[in-house]
Coordinates of C-alpha atoms and ligand atoms in Angstrom, one line a residue:
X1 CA -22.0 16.4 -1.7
X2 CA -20.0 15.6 1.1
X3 CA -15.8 14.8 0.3
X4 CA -13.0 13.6 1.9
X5 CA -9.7 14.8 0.1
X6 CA -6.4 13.4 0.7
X7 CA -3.3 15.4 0.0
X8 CA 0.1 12.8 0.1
X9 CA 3.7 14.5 1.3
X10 CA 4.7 16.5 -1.8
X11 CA 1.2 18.2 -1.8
X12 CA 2.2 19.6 1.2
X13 CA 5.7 19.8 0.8
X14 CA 6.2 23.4 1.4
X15 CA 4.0 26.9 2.7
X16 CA 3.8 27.7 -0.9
X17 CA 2.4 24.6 -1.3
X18 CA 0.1 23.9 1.6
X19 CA -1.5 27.7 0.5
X20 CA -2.3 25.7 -2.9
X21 CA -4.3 23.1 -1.3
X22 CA -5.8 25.2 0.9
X23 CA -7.0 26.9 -2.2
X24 CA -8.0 24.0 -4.2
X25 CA -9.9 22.7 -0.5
X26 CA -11.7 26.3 -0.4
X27 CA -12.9 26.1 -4.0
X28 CA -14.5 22.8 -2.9
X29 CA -16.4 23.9 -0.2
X30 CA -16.8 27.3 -2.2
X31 CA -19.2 24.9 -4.2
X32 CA -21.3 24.0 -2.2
X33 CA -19.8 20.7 -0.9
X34 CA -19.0 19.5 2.6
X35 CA -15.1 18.6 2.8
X36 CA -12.8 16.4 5.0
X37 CA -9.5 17.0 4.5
X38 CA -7.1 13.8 5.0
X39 CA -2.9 15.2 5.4
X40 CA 0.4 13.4 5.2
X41 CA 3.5 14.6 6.7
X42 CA 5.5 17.2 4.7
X43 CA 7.3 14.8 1.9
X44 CA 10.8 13.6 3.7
X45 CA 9.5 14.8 7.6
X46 CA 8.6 11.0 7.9
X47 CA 11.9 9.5 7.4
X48 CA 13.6 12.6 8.9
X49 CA 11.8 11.5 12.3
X50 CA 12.6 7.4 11.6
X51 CA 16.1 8.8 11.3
X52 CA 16.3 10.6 14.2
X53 CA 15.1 7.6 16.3
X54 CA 17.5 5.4 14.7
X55 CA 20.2 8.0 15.7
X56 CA 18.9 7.7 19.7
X57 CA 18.7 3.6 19.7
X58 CA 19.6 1.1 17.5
X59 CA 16.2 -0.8 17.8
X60 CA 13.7 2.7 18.4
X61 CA 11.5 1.1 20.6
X62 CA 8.0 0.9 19.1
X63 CA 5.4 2.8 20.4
X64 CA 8.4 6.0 21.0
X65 CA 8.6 5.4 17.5
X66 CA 5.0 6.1 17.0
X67 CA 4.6 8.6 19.4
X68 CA 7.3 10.5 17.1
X69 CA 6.6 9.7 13.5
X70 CA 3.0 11.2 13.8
X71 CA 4.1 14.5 14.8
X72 CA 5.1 15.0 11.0
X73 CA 0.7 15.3 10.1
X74 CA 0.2 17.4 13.4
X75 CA 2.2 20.1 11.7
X76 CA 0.7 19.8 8.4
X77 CA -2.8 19.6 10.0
X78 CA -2.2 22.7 12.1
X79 CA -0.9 24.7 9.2
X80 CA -3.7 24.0 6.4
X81 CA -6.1 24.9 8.9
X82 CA -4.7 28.1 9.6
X83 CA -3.9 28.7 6.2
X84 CA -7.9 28.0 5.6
X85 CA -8.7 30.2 8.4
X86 CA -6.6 32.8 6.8
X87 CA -8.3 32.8 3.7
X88 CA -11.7 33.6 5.7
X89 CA -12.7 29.5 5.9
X90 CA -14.1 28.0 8.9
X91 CA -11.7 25.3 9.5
X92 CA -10.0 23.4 12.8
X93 CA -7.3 20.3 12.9
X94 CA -8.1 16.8 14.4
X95 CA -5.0 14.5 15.3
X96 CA -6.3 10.6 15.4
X97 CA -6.8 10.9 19.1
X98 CA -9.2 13.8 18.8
X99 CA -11.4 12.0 16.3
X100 CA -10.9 8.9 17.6
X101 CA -9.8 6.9 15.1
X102 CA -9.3 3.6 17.6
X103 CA -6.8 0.9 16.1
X104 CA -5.5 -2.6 17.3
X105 CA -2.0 -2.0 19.1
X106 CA 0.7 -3.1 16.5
X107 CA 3.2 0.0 16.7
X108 CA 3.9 1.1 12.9
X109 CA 1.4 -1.1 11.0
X110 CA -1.6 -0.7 13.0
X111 CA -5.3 -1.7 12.1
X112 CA -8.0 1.2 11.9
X113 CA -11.3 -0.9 14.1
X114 CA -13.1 1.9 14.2
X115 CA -14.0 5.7 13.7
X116 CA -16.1 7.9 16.0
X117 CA -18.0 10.7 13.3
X118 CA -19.5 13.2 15.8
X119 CA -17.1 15.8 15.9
X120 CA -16.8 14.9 12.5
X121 CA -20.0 15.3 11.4
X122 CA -21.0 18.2 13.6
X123 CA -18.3 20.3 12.1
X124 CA -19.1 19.6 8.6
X125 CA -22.6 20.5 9.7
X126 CA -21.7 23.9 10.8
X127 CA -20.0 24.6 7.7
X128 CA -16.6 24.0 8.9
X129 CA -13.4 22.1 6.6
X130 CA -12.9 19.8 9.1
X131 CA -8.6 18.7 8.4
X132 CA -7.8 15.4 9.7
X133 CA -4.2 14.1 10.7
X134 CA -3.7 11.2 8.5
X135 CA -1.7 7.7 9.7
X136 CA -2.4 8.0 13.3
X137 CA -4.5 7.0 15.5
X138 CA -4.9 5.1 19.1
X139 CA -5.4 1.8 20.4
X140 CA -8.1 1.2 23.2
X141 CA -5.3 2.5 25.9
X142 CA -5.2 5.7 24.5
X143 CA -1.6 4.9 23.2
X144 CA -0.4 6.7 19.6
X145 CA -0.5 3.9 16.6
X146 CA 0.4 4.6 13.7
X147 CA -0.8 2.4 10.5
X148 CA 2.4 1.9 8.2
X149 CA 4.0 3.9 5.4
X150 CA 1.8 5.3 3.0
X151 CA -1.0 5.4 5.9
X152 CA -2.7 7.8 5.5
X153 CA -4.4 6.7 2.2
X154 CA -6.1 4.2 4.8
X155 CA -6.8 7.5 7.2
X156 CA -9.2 9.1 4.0
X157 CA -10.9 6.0 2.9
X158 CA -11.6 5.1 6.3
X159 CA -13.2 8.5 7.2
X160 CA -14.8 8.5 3.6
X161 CA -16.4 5.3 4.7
X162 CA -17.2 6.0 8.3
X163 CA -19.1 9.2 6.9
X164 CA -20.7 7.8 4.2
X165 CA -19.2 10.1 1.8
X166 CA -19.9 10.7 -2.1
X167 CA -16.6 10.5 -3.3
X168 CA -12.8 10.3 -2.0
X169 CA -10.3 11.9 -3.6
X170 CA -6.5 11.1 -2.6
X171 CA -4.3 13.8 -4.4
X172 CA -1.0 12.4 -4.9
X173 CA 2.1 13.6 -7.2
X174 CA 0.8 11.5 -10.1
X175 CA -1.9 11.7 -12.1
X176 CA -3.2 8.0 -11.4
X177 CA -2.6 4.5 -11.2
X178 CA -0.4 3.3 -14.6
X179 CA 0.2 -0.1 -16.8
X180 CA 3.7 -0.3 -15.2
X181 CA 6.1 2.3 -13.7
X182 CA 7.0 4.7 -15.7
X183 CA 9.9 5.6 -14.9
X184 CA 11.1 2.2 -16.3
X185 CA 8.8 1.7 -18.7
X186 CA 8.3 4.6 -20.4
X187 CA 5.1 2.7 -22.5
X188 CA 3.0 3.0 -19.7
X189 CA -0.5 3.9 -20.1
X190 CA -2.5 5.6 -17.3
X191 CA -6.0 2.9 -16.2
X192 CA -9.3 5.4 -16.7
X193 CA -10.4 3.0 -14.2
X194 CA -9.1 -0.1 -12.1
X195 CA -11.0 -2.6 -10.5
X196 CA -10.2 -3.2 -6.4
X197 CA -8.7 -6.7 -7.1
X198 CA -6.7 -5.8 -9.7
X199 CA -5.7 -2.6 -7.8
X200 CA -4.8 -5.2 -4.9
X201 CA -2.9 -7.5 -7.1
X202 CA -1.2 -4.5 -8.5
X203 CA 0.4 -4.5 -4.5
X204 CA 3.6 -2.5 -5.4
X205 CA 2.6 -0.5 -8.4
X206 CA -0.2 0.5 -6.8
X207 CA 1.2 1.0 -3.6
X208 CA 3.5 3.7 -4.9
X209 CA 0.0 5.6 -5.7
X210 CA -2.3 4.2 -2.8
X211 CA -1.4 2.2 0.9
X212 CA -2.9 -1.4 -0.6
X213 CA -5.0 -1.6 3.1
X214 CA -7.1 1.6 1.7
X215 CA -7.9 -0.5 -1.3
X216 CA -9.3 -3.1 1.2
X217 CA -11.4 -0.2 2.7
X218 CA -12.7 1.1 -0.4
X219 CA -13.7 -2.6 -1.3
X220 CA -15.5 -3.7 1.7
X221 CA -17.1 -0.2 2.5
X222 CA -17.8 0.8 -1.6
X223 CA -15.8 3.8 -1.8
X224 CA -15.8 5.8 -4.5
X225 CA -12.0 6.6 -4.8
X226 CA -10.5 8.8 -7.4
X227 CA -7.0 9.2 -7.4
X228 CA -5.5 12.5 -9.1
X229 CA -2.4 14.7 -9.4
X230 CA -2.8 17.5 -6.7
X231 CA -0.8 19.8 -9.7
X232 CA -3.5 19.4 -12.3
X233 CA -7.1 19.5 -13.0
X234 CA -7.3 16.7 -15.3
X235 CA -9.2 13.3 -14.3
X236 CA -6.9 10.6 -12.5
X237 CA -7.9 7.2 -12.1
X238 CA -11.1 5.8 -10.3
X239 CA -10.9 2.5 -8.4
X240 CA -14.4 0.9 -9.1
X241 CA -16.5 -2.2 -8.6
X242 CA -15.9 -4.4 -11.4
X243 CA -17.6 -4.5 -14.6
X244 CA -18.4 -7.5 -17.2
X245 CA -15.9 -5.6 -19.8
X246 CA -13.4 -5.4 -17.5
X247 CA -12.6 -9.3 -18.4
X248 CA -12.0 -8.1 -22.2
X249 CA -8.2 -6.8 -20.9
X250 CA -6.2 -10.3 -20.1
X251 CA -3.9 -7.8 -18.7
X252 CA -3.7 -4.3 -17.2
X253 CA -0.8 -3.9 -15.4
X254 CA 2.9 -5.5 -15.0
X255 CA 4.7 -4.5 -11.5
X256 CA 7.7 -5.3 -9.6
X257 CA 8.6 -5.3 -6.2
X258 CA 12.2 -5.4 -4.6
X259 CA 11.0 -5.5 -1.4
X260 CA 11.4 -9.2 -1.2
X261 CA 13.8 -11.5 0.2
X262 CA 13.7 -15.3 -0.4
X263 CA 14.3 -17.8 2.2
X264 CA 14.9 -21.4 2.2
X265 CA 14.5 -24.3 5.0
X266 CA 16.8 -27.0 3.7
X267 CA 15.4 -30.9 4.1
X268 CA 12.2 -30.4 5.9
X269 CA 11.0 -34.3 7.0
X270 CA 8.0 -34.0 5.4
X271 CA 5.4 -35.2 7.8
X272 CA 1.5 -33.6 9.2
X273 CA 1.8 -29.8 10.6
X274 CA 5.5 -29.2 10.1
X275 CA 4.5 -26.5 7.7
X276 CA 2.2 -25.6 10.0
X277 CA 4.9 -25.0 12.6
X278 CA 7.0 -23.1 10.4
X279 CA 4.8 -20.7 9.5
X280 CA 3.0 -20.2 13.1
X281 CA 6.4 -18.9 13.9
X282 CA 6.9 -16.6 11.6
X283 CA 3.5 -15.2 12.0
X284 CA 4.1 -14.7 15.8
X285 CA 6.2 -12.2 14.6
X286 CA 3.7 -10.8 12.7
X287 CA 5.8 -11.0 9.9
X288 CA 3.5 -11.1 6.2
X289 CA 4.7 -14.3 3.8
X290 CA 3.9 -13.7 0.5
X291 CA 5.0 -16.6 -1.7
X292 CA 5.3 -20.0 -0.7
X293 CA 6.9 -23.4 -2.2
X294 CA 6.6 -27.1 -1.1
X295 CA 8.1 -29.8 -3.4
X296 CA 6.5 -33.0 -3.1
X297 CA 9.2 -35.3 -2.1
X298 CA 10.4 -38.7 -3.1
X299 CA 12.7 -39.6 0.0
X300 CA 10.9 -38.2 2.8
X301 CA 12.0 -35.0 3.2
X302 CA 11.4 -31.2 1.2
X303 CA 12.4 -28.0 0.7
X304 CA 10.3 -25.3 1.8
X305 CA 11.2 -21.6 0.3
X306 CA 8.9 -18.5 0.7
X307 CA 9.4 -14.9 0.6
X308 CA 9.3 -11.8 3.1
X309 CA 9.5 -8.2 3.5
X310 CA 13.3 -7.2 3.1
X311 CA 12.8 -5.2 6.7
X312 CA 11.4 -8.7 8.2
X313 CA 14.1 -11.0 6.6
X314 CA 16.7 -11.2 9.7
X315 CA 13.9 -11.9 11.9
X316 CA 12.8 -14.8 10.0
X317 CA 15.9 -16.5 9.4
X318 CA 16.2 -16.1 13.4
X319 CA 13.1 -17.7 13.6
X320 CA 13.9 -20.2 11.3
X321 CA 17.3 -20.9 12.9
X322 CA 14.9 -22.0 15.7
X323 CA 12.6 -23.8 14.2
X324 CA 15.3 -25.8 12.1
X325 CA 16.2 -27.3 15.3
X326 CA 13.4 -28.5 16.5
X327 CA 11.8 -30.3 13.3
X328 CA 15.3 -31.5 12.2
X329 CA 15.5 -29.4 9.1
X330 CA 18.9 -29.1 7.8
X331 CA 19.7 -25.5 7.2
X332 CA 18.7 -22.2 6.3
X333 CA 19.4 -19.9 2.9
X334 CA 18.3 -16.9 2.0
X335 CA 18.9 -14.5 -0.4
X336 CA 18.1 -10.0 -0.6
X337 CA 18.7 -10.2 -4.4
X338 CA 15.6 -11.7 -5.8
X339 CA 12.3 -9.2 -6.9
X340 CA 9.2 -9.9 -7.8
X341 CA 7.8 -9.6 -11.5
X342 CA 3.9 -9.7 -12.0
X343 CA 1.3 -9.4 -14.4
X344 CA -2.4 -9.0 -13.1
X345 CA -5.3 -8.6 -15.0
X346 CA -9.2 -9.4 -15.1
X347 CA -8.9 -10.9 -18.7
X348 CA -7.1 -13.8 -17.2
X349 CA -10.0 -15.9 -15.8
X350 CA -11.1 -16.4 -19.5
X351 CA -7.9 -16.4 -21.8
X352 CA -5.9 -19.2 -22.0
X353 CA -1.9 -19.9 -22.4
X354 CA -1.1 -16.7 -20.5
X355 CA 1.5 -18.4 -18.1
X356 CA 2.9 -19.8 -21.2
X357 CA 3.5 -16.7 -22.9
X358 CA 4.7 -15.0 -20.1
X359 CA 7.7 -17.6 -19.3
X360 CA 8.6 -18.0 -22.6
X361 CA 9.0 -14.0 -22.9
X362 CA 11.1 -14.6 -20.1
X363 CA 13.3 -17.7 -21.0
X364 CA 14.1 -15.8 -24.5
X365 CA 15.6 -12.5 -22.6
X366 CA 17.7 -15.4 -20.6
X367 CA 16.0 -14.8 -17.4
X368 CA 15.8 -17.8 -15.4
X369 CA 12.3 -18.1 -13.0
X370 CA 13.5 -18.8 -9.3
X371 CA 9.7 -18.9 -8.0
X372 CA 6.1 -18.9 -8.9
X373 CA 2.9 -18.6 -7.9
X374 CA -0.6 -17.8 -9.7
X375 CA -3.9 -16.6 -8.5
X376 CA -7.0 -16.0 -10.5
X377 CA -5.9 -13.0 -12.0
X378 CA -2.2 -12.7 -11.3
X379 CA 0.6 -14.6 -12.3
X380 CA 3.8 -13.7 -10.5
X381 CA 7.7 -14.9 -10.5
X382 CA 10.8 -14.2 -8.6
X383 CA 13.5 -13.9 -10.8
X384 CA 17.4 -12.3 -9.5
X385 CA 16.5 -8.6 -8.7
X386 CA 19.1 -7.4 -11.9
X387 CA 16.6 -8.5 -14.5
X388 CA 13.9 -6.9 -12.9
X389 CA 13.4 -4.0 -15.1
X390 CA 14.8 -6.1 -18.1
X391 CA 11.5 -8.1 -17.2
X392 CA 8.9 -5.3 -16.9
X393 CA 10.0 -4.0 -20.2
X394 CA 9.6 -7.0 -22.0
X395 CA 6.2 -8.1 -20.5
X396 CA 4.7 -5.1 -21.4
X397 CA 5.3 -4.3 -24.2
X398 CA 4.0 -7.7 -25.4
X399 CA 0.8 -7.6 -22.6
X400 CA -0.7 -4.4 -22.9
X401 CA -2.2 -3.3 -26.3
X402 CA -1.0 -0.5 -27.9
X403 CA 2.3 -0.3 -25.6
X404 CA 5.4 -0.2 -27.8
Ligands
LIG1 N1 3.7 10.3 6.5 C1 3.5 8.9 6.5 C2 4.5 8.2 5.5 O1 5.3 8.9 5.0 C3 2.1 8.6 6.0 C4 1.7 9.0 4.6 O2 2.4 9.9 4.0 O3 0.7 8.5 4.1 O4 4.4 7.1 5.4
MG2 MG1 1.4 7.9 -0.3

């Protein structure tokens, strides 16, 4: 079998436990199987280095800020190696460069286009742990990228993918993907298995465990991805093509995400590709919308509200500022103190009345619904960010069989 294994920041977190995963690595090969090992940063190096910058320049300038963040994997990548080496392994370190792992150019979120395998392969080949540096990698002027917090999940699926390989397995300090977070729902239920849309809808549950653009990978290429605590043996959670019995669960997980803030364009004239104009803007910032409302209007003119990343929000309102000028919109709110309160789930495509349910679980804890939007098997609301774990709570323990 050939693997790729991930191990996140805390697996790595000190020598003690680098040694560890060098051990758990070495019994891998020791049975027979090819391995690629996928490394974070050691847990808190990433934001040590984003803190330094910030401590240089107000605004780091983008690709310094690259060049500097991805020297927290080249230790790690160095020092497994070595440790492997040590422990009478065949073993060397690639940064992204070295691989060539080429991306598009957007500094600190970029896009993995594609993956050269030969070193890759040649090493495994020869019997060598090949240990890759994970969240890095260069754009077609050989300049350092790096592809956004939680990165390099993407790093190990894409290499799983690129060589073909039986299994990926990202070892994380959890032991899987859960119904909600624990830690404010202490019902929650680890998922045996998930399907890749609902892992996707799951956005910021899931994205505590896996970087939601490696769930996109592991969709499109068929990736076999188990994710498992790197301080146990015991089975995590697989992400896995979706099955007919899947649908039998209306819903698997409830999630939350603070990371929102929710903007308002007051009295939009509501005429052909104003929206349009709106939103170009914002994307030329390369700034990611998630919800959207539009009132149909009686007098001629609308509100438009949608949400963005917290991080992106005085950008947009800059933007927006802008824009309100030009199209004769009258002003622009926004508010930080809003979250986001989903519940996904397969089930939903075939059970009725579960909007319903859901607000009314709501409206009887006195939480009013600011926002919200649907999709096949996710129905989501924004509601003021104090209720959110109120919220969770009270969804799942009336969602998820056998929770409460
Ligand atoms: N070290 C990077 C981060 O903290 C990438 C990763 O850990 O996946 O975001
Ligand atoms: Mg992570």
């Amino acid at each position: 079998m050939l693997v790729v294994q991930k191990y996140g920041g805390t697996s790595v977190g000190s020598v003690e436990r680098i040694r560890g995963v060098a051990k758990r690595v070495a019994e891998t090969r020791a049975a027979g199987h090819q391995v690629a090992v996928v490394v974070s940063a050691m847990s808190g190096e990433t934001n040590r280095l984003l803190a330094l910058a910030k401590e240089v320049a107000a605004q780091p300038d983008e690709r310094e800020s690259d060049v500097l963040v991805s020297t927290g994997e080249q230790v790690t990548v160095a020092l497994l190696a070595m440790a492997l080496k040590d422990m009478g392994y065949p073993a060397f370190s690639l940064l992204g460069h070295q691989v060539h792992i080429e991306t598009d150019s957007a500094y600190g979120r970029a896009r993995i286009k594609t993956i050269k395998t030969d070193r890759l392969l040649s090493g495994l080949r020869q019997g060598h742990i090949v240990v890759i540096a994970g969240f890095q990698g260069v754009d077609e002027d050989d300049n350092i990228t790096t592809l956004g917090r939680g990165g390099s999940d993407t790093t190990a699926v894409a290499i799983a993918a690129a060589l073909k390989a039986d299994a990926c397995e990202i070892y994380t300090d959890v032991d899987g993907v859960y119904s909600a977070d624990p830690r404010i729902c202490p019902q929650a239920r680890k998922l045996q298995r998930i399907s890749h849309d609902e892992m996707l809808e799951l956005a910021s549950l899931g994205a505590k465990v896996l970087q939601i653009r490696s769930v996109e990978f592991a969709k499109r290429y068929q990736v076999p991805v188990h994710v498992r605590s790197s301080f146990s043996s015991d089975e995590g959670t697989w992400l896995v093509q979706e099955e007919p019995s899947m649908e039998e669960v209306t819903v698997s997980g409830v999630t939350s995400d603070l990371d929102q803030t929710k903007i308002t364009l007051l009295h939009v004239p509501d005429q052909p590709g104003l929206a349009a104009r709106v939103f170009g803007s914002i994307a030329s910032e390369n700034i990611v919308v998630d919800m959207i409302i539009q009132n149909a209007s009686a007098d001629g003119f609308t509100d438009m509200t949608f949400t963005v990343p917290k991080g992106d929000a005085s950008k947009a309102v800059a933007r927006m500022k802008a824009v309100m000028a030009e199209i004769g919109a009258q002003g622009v709110n926004f508010d930080p103190d809003v979250a986001k309160v989903s519940i996904v789930g397969l089930g939903m495509r075939s059970h009725a009345g579960v909007a319903a349910r859901m607000f009314q679980l709501l409206a009887h804890e006195g939480i009013n619904i600011q926002m919200i939007s649907t999709s096949e098997i996710k129905i989501s609301v924004v509601v003021a960010a104090k209720y959110t774990e109120l919220a969770v709570r009270v969804l799942h323990d009336a969602f998820i069989p056998g929770a409460k």
